[in-house]
């Protein structure tokens, strides 16, 4: 029997949990669905990630509002993916911050990504009609942006560490608390989506830079909060291990003149024991291997995913 396309058969609601990581620092995790966060400044809030639709985002904001009623001055987008940005209008944020490459990617492929992602994971696209259009960052930067939280709350640092999950991922770092919101650069017990990735950069210098922050708590893109250096290191190691196994398997099949289908099967076999039970593993792997196949073949930037191309790759590899 063919496997259902991507996450189209994943319809069971996930439980959302708000965790207070430090005074005024919040994470909402959801059993493997996209995580989000918020940091209180003296008289404003910085939110990190926007979920897939305004209706989904409004539900998160209602939970956050049990803790703080300060207005959202900054909404930070870690990268351009639709399920993380299209809920932005619910925040009524003064400023929407992203990396400059993220803004360019939204212009180049935001519409296609929207259609692709909502078809891949319809459960997240709750009340899809409530999305008013693409989300446009109003403040972008290249390397680093610092926000003074006011009072004696210290500063919040947004940083680009190199190409990784996309061309423009940024992290949110709280030096005083050593808390890192890593976006999809790190996953904790969830499979990686690498369909728009730069695997060699990500597995090497980019993750080195993330690890170099030596966070005490880490909120990845999906999965639970990693608490303590041991769990933080484990999440980073798991992310790197997934990428390295992909590079080894896809690279091996390429070098011996094999096919994309063979590369998929070898990668699946190499990863399924350690990662197969984790969220979105089967969903992601065809897109992941397809992108890495291109990358190792010299295709510099990821080919744009469209709803039609998604179905073609799925039929070729996963059926
Ligand atoms: Zn993503």
PDB file of C-alpha atoms in Angstrom, residues 19 21 27 29 35 171-173 177-189 207 210-239:
ATOM      1  CA  UNK A  19       7.148  26.257  29.819  1.00  0.00           C
ATOM      2  CA  UNK A  21      12.479  28.786  31.179  1.00  0.00           C
ATOM      3  CA  UNK A  27       8.558  28.332  25.227  1.00  0.00           C
ATOM      4  CA  UNK A  29       6.273  23.068  22.685  1.00  0.00           C
ATOM      5  CA  UNK A  35       7.849  25.276  18.718  1.00  0.00           C
ATOM      6  CA  UNK A 171      18.818  32.089  16.436  1.00  0.00           C
ATOM      7  CA  UNK A 172      17.684  34.034  19.488  1.00  0.00           C
ATOM      8  CA  UNK A 173      20.221  34.043  22.328  1.00  0.00           C
ATOM      9  CA  UNK A 177      20.228  33.116  31.035  1.00  0.00           C
ATOM     10  CA  UNK A 178      22.253  31.155  28.454  1.00  0.00           C
ATOM     11  CA  UNK A 179      18.988  30.232  26.731  1.00  0.00           C
ATOM     12  CA  UNK A 180      18.988  29.598  22.966  1.00  0.00           C
ATOM     13  CA  UNK A 181      16.009  29.475  20.636  1.00  0.00           C
ATOM     14  CA  UNK A 182      17.588  27.662  17.702  1.00  0.00           C
ATOM     15  CA  UNK A 183      14.729  27.466  15.202  1.00  0.00           C
ATOM     16  CA  UNK A 184      15.038  24.505  12.842  1.00  0.00           C
ATOM     17  CA  UNK A 185      18.854  24.484  13.052  1.00  0.00           C
ATOM     18  CA  UNK A 186      18.480  22.042  15.942  1.00  0.00           C
ATOM     19  CA  UNK A 187      15.741  19.473  16.538  1.00  0.00           C
ATOM     20  CA  UNK A 188      15.278  17.546  19.766  1.00  0.00           C
ATOM     21  CA  UNK A 189      13.970  14.049  19.122  1.00  0.00           C
ATOM     22  CA  UNK A 207      26.348  23.721  14.018  1.00  0.00           C
ATOM     23  CA  UNK A 210      25.545  27.063  17.539  1.00  0.00           C
ATOM     24  CA  UNK A 211      27.299  24.600  19.853  1.00  0.00           C
ATOM     25  CA  UNK A 212      29.928  27.253  20.616  1.00  0.00           C
ATOM     26  CA  UNK A 213      27.326  29.351  22.435  1.00  0.00           C
ATOM     27  CA  UNK A 214      27.295  26.634  25.122  1.00  0.00           C
ATOM     28  CA  UNK A 215      23.655  27.107  25.975  1.00  0.00           C
ATOM     29  CA  UNK A 216      22.244  25.824  29.250  1.00  0.00           C
ATOM     30  CA  UNK A 217      18.742  25.528  27.771  1.00  0.00           C
ATOM     31  CA  UNK A 218      17.854  25.092  24.129  1.00  0.00           C
ATOM     32  CA  UNK A 219      14.509  25.273  22.348  1.00  0.00           C
ATOM     33  CA  UNK A 220      14.793  23.638  18.941  1.00  0.00           C
ATOM     34  CA  UNK A 221      12.389  23.845  16.049  1.00  0.00           C
ATOM     35  CA  UNK A 222      10.515  20.767  17.132  1.00  0.00           C
ATOM     36  CA  UNK A 223      10.567  18.509  20.185  1.00  0.00           C
ATOM     37  CA  UNK A 224      10.905  19.229  23.883  1.00  0.00           C
ATOM     38  CA  UNK A 225      13.053  21.833  25.610  1.00  0.00           C
ATOM     39  CA  UNK A 226      16.635  20.614  26.162  1.00  0.00           C
ATOM     40  CA  UNK A 227      17.553  21.447  29.746  1.00  0.00           C
ATOM     41  CA  UNK A 228      21.116  21.299  30.945  1.00  0.00           C
ATOM     42  CA  UNK A 229      24.344  20.986  28.983  1.00  0.00           C
ATOM     43  CA  UNK A 230      23.925  17.235  28.539  1.00  0.00           C
ATOM     44  CA  UNK A 231      20.550  17.515  26.825  1.00  0.00           C
ATOM     45  CA  UNK A 232      21.651  20.531  24.768  1.00  0.00           C
ATOM     46  CA  UNK A 233      24.715  18.687  23.510  1.00  0.00           C
ATOM     47  CA  UNK A 234      22.595  15.614  22.780  1.00  0.00           C
ATOM     48  CA  UNK A 235      20.125  17.609  20.643  1.00  0.00           C
ATOM     49  CA  UNK A 236      22.959  19.188  18.665  1.00  0.00           C
ATOM     50  CA  UNK A 237      24.715  15.827  18.278  1.00  0.00           C
ATOM     51  CA  UNK A 238      21.508  14.174  17.122  1.00  0.00           C
ATOM     52  CA  UNK A 239      20.977  16.898  14.534  1.00  0.00           C
TER      53      UNK A 239
END
